[in-house]
PDB file of C-alpha atoms in Angstrom:
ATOM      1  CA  UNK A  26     -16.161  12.039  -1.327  1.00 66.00           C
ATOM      2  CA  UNK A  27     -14.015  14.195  -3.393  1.00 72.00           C
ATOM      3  CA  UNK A  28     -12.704  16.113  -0.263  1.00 93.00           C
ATOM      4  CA  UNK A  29     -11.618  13.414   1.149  1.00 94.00           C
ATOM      5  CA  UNK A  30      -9.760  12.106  -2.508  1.00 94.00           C
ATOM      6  CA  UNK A  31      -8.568  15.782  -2.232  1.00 95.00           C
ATOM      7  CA  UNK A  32      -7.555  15.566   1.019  1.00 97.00           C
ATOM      8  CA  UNK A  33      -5.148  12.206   0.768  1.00 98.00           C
ATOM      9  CA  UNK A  34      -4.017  13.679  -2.498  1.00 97.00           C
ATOM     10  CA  UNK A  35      -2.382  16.709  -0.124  1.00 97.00           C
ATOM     11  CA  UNK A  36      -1.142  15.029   2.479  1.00 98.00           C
ATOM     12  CA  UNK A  37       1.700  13.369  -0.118  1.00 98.00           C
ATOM     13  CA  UNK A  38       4.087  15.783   0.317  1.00 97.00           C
ATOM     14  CA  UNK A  39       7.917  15.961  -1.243  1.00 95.00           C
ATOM     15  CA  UNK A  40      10.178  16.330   2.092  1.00 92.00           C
ATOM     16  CA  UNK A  41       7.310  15.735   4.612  1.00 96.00           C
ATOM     17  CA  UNK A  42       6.569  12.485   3.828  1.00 98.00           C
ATOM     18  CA  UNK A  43       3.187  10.820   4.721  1.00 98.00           C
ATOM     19  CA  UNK A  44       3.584   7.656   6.992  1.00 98.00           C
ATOM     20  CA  UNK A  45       0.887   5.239   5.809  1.00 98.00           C
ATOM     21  CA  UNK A  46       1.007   1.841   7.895  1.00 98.00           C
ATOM     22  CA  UNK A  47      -0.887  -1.035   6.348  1.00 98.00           C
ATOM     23  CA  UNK A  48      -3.588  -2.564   7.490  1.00 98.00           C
ATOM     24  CA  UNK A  49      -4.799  -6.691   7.299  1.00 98.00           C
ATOM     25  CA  UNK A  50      -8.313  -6.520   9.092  1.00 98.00           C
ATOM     26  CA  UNK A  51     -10.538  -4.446  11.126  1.00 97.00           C
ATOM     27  CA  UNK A  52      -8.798  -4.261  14.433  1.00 97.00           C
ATOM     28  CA  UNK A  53      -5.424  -3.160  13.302  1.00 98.00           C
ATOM     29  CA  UNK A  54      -7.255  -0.795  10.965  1.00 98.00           C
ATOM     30  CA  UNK A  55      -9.279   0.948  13.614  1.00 98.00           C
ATOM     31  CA  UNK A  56      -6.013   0.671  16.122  1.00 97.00           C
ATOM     32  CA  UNK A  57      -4.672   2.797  13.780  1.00 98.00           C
ATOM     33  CA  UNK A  58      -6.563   5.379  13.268  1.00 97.00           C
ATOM     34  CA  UNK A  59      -7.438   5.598  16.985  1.00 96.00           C
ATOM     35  CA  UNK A  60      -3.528   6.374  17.149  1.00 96.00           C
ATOM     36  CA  UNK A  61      -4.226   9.557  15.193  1.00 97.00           C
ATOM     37  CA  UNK A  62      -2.562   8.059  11.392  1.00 98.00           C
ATOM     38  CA  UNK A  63      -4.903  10.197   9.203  1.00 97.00           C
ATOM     39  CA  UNK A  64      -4.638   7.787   6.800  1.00 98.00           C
ATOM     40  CA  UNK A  65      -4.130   3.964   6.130  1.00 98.00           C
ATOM     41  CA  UNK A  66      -3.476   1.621   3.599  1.00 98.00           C
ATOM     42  CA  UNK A  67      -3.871  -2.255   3.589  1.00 98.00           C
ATOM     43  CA  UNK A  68      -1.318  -4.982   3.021  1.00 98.00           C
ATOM     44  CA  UNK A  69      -1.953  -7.482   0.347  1.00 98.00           C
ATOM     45  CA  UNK A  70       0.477 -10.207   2.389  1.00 98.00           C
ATOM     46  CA  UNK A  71      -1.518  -9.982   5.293  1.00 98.00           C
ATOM     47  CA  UNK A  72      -5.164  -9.524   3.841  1.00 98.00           C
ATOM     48  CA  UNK A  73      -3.740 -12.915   2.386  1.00 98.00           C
ATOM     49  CA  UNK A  74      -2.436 -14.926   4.488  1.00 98.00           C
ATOM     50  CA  UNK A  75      -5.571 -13.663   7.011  1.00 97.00           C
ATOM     51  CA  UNK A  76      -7.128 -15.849   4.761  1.00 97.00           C
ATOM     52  CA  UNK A  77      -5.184 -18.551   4.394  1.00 98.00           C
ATOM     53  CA  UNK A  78      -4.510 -17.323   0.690  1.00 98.00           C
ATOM     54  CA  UNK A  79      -1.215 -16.724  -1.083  1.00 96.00           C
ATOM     55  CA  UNK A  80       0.002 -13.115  -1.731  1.00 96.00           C
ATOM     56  CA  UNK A  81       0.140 -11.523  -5.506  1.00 95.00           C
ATOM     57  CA  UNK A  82      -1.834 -14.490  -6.552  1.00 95.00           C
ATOM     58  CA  UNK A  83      -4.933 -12.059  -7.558  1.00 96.00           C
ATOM     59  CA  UNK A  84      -6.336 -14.999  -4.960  1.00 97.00           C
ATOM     60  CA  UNK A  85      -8.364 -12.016  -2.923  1.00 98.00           C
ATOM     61  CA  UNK A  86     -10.359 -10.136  -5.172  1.00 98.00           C
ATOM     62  CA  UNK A  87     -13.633 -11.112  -2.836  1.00 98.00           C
ATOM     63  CA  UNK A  88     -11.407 -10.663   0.420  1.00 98.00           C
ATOM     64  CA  UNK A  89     -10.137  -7.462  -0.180  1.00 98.00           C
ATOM     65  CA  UNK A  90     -13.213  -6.012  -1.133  1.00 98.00           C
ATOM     66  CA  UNK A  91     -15.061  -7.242   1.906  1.00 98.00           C
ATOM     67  CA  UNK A  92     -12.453  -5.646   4.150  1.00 98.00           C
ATOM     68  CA  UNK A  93     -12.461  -2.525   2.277  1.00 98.00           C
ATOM     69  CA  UNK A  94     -16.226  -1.983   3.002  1.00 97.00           C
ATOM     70  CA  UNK A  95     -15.340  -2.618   6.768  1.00 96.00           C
ATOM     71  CA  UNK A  96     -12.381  -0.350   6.593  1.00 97.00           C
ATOM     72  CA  UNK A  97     -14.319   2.817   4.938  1.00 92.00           C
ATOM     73  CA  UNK A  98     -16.324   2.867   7.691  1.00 92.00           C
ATOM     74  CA  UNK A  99     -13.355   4.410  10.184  1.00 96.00           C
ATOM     75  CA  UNK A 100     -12.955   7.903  10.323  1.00 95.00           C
ATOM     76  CA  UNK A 101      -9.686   8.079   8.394  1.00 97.00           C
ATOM     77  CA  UNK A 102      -8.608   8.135   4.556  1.00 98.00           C
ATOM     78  CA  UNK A 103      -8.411   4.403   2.843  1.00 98.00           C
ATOM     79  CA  UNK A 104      -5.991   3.383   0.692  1.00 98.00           C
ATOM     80  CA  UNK A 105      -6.664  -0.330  -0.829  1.00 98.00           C
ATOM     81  CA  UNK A 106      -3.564  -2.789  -2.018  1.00 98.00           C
ATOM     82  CA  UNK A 107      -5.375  -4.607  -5.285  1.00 98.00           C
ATOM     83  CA  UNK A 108      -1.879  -6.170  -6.144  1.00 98.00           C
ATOM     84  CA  UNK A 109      -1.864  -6.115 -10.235  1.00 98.00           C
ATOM     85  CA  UNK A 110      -5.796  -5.248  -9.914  1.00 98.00           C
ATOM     86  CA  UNK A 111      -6.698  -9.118  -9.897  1.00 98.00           C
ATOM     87  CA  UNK A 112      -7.326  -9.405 -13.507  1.00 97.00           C
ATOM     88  CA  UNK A 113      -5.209  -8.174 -17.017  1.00 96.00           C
ATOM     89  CA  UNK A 114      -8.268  -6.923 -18.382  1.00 98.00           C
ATOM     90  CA  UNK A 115      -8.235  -2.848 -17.919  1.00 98.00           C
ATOM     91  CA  UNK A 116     -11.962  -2.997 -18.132  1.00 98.00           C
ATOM     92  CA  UNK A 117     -12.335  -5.282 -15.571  1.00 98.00           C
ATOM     93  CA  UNK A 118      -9.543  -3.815 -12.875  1.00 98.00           C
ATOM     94  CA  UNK A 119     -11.117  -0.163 -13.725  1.00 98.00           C
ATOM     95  CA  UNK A 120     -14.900  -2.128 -12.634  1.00 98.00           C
ATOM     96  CA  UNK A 121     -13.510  -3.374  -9.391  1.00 98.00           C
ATOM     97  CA  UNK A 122     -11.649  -0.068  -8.418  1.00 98.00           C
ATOM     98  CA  UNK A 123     -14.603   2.251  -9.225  1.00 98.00           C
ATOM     99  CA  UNK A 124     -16.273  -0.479  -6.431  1.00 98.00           C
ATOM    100  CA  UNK A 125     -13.865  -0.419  -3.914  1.00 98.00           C
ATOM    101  CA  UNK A 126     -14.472   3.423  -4.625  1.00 98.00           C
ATOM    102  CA  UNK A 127     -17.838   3.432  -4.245  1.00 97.00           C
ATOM    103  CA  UNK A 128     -17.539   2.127  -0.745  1.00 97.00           C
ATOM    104  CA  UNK A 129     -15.354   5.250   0.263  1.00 97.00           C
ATOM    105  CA  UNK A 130     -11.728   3.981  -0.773  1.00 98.00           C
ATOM    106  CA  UNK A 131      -9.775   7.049  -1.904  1.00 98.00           C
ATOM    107  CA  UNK A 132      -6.509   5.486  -3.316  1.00 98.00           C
ATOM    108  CA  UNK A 133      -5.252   2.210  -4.420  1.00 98.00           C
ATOM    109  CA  UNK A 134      -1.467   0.526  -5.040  1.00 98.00           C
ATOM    110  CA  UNK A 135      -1.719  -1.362  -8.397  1.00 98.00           C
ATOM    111  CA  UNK A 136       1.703  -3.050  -9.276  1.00 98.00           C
ATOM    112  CA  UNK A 137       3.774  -4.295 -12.033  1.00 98.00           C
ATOM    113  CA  UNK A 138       4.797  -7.522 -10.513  1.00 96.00           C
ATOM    114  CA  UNK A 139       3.396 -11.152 -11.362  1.00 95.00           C
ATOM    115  CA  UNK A 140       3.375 -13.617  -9.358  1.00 90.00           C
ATOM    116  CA  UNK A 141       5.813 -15.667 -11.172  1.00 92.00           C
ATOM    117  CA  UNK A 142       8.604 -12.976 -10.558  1.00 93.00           C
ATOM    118  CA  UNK A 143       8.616 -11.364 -13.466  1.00 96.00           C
ATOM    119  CA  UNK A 144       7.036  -7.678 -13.991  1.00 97.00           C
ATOM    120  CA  UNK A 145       4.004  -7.237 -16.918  1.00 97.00           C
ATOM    121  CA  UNK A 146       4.903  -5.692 -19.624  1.00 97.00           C
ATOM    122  CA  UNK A 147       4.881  -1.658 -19.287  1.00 98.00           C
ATOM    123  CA  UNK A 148       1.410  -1.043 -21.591  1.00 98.00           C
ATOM    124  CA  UNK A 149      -0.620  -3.609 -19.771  1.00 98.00           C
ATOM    125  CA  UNK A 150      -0.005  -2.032 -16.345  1.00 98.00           C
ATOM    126  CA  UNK A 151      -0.146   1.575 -18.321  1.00 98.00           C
ATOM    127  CA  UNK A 152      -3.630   0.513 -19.780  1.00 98.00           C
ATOM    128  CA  UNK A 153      -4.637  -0.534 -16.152  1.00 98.00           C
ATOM    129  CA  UNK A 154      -3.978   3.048 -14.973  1.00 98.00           C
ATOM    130  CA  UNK A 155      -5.516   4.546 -17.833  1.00 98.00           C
ATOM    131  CA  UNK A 156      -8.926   2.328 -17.509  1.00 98.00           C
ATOM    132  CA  UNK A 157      -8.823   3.325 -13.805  1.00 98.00           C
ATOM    133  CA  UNK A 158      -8.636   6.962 -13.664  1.00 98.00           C
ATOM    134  CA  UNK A 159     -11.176   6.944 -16.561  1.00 98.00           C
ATOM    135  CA  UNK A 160     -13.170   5.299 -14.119  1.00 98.00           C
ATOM    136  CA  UNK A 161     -12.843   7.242 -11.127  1.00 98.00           C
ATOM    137  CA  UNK A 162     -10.516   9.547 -12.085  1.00 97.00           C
ATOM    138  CA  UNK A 163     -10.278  11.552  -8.897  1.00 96.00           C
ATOM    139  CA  UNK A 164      -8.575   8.460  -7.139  1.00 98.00           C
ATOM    140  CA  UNK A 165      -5.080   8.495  -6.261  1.00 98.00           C
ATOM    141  CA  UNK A 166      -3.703   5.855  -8.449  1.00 98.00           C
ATOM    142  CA  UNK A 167      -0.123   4.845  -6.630  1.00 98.00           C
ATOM    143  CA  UNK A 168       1.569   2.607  -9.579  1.00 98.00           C
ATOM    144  CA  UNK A 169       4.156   0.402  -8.073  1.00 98.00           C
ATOM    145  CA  UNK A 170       6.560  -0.891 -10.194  1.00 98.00           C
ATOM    146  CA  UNK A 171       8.557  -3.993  -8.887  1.00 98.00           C
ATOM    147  CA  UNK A 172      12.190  -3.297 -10.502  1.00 98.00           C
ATOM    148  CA  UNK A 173      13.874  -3.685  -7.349  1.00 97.00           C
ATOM    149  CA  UNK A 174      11.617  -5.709  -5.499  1.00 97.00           C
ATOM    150  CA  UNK A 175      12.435  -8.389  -8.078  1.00 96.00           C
ATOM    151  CA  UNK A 176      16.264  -7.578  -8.791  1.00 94.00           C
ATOM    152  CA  UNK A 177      15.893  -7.050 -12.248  1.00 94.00           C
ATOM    153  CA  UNK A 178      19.147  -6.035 -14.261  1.00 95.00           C
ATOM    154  CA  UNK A 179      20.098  -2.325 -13.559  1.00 94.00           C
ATOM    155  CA  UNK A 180      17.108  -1.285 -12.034  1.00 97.00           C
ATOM    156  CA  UNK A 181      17.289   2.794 -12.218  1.00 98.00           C
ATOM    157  CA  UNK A 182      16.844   3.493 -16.211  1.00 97.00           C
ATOM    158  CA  UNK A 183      13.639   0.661 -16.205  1.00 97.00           C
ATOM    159  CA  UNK A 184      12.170   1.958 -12.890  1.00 98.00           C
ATOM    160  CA  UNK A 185      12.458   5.604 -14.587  1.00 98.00           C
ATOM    161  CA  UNK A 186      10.794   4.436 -18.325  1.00 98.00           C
ATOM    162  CA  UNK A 187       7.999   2.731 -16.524  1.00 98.00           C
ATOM    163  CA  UNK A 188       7.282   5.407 -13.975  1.00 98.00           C
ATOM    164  CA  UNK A 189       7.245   7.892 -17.315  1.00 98.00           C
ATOM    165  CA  UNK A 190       4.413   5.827 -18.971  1.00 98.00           C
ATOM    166  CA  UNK A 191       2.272   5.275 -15.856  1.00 98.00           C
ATOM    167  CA  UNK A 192       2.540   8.657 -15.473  1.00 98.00           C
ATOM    168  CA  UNK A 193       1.441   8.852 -19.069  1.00 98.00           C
ATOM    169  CA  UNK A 194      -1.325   7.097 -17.991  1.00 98.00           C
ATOM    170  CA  UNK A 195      -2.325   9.068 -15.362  1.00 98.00           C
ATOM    171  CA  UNK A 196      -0.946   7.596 -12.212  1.00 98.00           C
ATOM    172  CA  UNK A 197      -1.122   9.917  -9.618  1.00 98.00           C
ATOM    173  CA  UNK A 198       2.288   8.658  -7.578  1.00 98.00           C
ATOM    174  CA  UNK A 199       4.901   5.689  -8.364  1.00 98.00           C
ATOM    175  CA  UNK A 200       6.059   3.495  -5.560  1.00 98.00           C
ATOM    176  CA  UNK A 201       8.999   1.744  -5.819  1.00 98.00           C
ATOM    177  CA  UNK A 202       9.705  -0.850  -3.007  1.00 98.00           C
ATOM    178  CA  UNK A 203      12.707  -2.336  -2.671  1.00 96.00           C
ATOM    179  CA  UNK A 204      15.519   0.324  -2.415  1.00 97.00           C
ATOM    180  CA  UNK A 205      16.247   2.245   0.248  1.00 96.00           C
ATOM    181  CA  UNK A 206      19.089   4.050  -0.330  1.00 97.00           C
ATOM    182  CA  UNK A 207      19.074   7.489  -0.395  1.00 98.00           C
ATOM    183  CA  UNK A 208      21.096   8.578  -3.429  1.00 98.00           C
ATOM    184  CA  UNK A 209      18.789   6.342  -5.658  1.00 98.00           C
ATOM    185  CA  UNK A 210      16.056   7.904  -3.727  1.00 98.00           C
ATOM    186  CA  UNK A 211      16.895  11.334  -4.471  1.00 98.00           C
ATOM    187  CA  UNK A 212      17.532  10.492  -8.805  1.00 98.00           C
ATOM    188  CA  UNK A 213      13.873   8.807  -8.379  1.00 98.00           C
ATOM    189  CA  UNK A 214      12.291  11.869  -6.904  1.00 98.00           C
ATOM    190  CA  UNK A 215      14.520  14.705  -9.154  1.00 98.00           C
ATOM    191  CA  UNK A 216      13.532  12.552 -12.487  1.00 98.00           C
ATOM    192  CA  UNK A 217       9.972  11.698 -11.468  1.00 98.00           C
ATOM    193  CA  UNK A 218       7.299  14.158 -11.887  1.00 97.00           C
ATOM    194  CA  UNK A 219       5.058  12.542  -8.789  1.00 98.00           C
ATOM    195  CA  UNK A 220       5.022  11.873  -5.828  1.00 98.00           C
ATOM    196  CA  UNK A 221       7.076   8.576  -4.937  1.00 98.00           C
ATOM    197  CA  UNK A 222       6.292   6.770  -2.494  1.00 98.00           C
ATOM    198  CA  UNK A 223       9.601   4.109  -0.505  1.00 98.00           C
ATOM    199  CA  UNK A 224       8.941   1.142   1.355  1.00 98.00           C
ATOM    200  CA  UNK A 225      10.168   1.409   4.793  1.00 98.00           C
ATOM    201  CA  UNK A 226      12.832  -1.427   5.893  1.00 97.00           C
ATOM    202  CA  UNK A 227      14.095  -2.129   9.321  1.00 96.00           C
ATOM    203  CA  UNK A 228      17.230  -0.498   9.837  1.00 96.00           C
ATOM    204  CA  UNK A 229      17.305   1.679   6.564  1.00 96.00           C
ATOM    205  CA  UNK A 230      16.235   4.734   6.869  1.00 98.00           C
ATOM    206  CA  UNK A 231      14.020   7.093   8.533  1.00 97.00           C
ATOM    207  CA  UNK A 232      11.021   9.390   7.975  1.00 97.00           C
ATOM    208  CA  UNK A 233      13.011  11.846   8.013  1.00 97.00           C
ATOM    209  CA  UNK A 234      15.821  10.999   5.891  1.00 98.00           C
ATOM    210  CA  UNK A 235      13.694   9.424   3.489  1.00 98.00           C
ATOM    211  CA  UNK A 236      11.790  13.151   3.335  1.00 98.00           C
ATOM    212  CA  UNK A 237      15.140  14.613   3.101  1.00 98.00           C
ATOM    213  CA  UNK A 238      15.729  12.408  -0.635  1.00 98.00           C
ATOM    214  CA  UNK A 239      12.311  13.868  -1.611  1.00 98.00           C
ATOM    215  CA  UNK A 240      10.065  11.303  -0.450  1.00 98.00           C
ATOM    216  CA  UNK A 241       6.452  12.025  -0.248  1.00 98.00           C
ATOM    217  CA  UNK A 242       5.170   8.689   0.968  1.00 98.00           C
ATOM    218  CA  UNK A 243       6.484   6.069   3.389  1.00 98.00           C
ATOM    219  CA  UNK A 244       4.265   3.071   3.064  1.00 98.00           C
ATOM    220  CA  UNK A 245       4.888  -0.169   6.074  1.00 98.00           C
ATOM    221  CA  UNK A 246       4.189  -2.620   3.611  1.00 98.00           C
ATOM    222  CA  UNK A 247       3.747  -5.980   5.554  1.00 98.00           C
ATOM    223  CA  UNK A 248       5.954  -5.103   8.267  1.00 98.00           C
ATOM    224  CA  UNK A 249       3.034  -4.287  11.149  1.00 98.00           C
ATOM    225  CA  UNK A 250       1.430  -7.674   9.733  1.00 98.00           C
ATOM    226  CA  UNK A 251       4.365  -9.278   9.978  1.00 98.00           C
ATOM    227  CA  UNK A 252       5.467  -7.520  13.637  1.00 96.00           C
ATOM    228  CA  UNK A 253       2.267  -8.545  15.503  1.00 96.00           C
ATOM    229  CA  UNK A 254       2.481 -12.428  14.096  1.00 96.00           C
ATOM    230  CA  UNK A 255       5.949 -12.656  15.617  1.00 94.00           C
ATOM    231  CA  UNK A 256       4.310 -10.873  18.990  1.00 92.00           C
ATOM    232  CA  UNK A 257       2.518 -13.409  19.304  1.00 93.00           C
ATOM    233  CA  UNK A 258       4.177 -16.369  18.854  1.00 93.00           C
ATOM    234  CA  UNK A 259       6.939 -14.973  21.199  1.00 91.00           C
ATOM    235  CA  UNK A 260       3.971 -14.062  23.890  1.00 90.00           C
ATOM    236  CA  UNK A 261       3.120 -18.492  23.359  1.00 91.00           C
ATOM    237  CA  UNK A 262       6.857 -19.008  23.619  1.00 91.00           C
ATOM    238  CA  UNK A 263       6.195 -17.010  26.914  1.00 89.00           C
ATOM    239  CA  UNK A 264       3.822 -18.561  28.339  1.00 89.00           C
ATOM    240  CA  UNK A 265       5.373 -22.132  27.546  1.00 91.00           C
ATOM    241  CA  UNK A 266       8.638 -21.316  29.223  1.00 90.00           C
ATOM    242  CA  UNK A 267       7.073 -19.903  32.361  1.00 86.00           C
ATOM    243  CA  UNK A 268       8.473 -16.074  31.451  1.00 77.00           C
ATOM    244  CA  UNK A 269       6.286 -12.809  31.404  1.00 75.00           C
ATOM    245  CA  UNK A 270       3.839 -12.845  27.865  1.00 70.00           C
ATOM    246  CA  UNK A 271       2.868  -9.195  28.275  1.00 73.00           C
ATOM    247  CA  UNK A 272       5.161  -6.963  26.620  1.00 75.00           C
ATOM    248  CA  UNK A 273       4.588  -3.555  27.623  1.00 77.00           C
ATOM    249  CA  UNK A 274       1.909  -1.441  25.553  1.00 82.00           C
ATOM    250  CA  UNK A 275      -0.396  -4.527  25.457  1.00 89.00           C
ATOM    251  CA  UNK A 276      -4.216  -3.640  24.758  1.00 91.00           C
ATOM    252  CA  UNK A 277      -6.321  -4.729  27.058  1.00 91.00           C
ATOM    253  CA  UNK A 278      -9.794  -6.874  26.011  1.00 93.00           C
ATOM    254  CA  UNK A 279     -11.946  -3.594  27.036  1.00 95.00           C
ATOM    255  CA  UNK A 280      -9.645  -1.029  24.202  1.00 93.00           C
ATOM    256  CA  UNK A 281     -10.098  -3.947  21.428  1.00 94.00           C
ATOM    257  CA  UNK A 282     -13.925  -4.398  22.187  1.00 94.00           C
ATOM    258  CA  UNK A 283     -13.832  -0.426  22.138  1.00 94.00           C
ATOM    259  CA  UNK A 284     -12.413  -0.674  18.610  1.00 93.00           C
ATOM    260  CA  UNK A 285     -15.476  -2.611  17.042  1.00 88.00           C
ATOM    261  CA  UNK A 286     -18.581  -0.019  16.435  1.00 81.00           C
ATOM    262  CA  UNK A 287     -21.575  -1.018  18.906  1.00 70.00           C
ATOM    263  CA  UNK A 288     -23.695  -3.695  17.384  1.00 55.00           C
ATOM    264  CA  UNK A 289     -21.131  -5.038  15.809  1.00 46.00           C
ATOM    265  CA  UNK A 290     -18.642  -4.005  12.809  1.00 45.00           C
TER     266      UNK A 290
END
């Protein structure tokens, strides 16, 4: 298990950025990694509203860990979205991560947002961190802090003070979702001693001029989540108006069932 901790810790690299796409269940997990990704994360939105939960609501505790113990199972390195860790108690958020560990997870996104828009204060989420790697303390511990994400007043000096402290506490990379332009990219990765990790957006950026600012992680975020709901409600649309509801790259029922393990996942 630490080899493979090891492993995801090297493949964040500053200028060669790692493309992680996020995962919401088994299928698009295991799609993934049959696509050659060498790693994958999971999105909190769509492990969510897979659910019929809301998002950043620490509503999916149970749900997230069930997945995750379905996910490990794939031959490919599992990152797990635990939003602010689903509790404010470090003790408690360090017990759940050292069990999402224990199933083979090998990194986690813990953030700074709540969910009524504001972000927690710095020492709560620093505590989390520090509770965490105490716990399992060769986990890669991606602190996300929500400055942007939220529009809080200039962004860039609070983004740097709280990625100091979580580094303090032993993050092992800050991600920062929410800006994508590549001047603010570069100050981020020249001021912050980790790896940082940007939030891909349609029509910003890509790979690689995100690597060129010094990015070492590109995460998807919701977007695949989001991508295949609107696939199919525009293959419905299709079929309603009489037009053609296979776009072209469709899976066919034989590669899905080829995607669950035999005798079931």
């Amino acid at each position: 298990m630490i080899d493979r901790r090891a492993a995801f810790h090297a493949l964040h690299r500053a200028g060669r950025p790692l493309l992680l796409p996020n995962a919401w269940d088994h299928a698009s997990a295991a799609a993934l990694a049959a696509g050659g990704h060498p790693a994958i994360g999971t999105t909190s939105l769509g492990v969510a509203a897979t659910a019929g939960l809301p998002d950043g609501a620490a509503a999916t505790a149970g749900e997230t860990l069930a997945l995750a113990g379905r996910l490990a199972r794939l031959p490919v390195l599992l990152s797990v979205d635990v939003e602010a860790g689903f509790s404010d108690d470090p003790a408690e958020v360090a017990e759940y991560v050292a069990e999402l560990a224990g199933l083979g997870v090998v990194g986690i996104n813990l953030e700074d947002g709540r969910a009524d828009g504001t972000l927690a204060d710095t020492e709560i989420t620093a505590a989390k961190v520090t509770a965490v790697k105490a716990a399992v303390p060769e986990l890669f511990v991606n602190a996300r802090t929500d400055t942007w994400w939220l529009g809080v007043d200039d962004p860039l000096p609070q983004t740097l003070a709280r990625a100091r402290a979580y580094r303090v506490a032993g993050a092992d990379g800050i991600f920062v979702p929410g800006t994508v332009d590549l001047a603010t990219l570069r100050v981020l990765t020249e001021r912050i001693d980790a790896p940082v990790n940007a939030l891909y957006q349609p029509g910003g950026p890509g790979l690689a001029e995100l690597g060129a600012a010094g990015v070492a992680r590109v995460s998807t975020g919701s977007l695949l989540f989001r991508a295949a709901l609107g696939a199919a409600l525009a293959a419905a649309d299709a079929v309603r108006l009489g037009g053609p509801a296979a776009p072209a790259g469709l899976p066919s029922y034989a590669e899905v069932q080829a995607l669950v393990p035999t005798g079931g996942d």
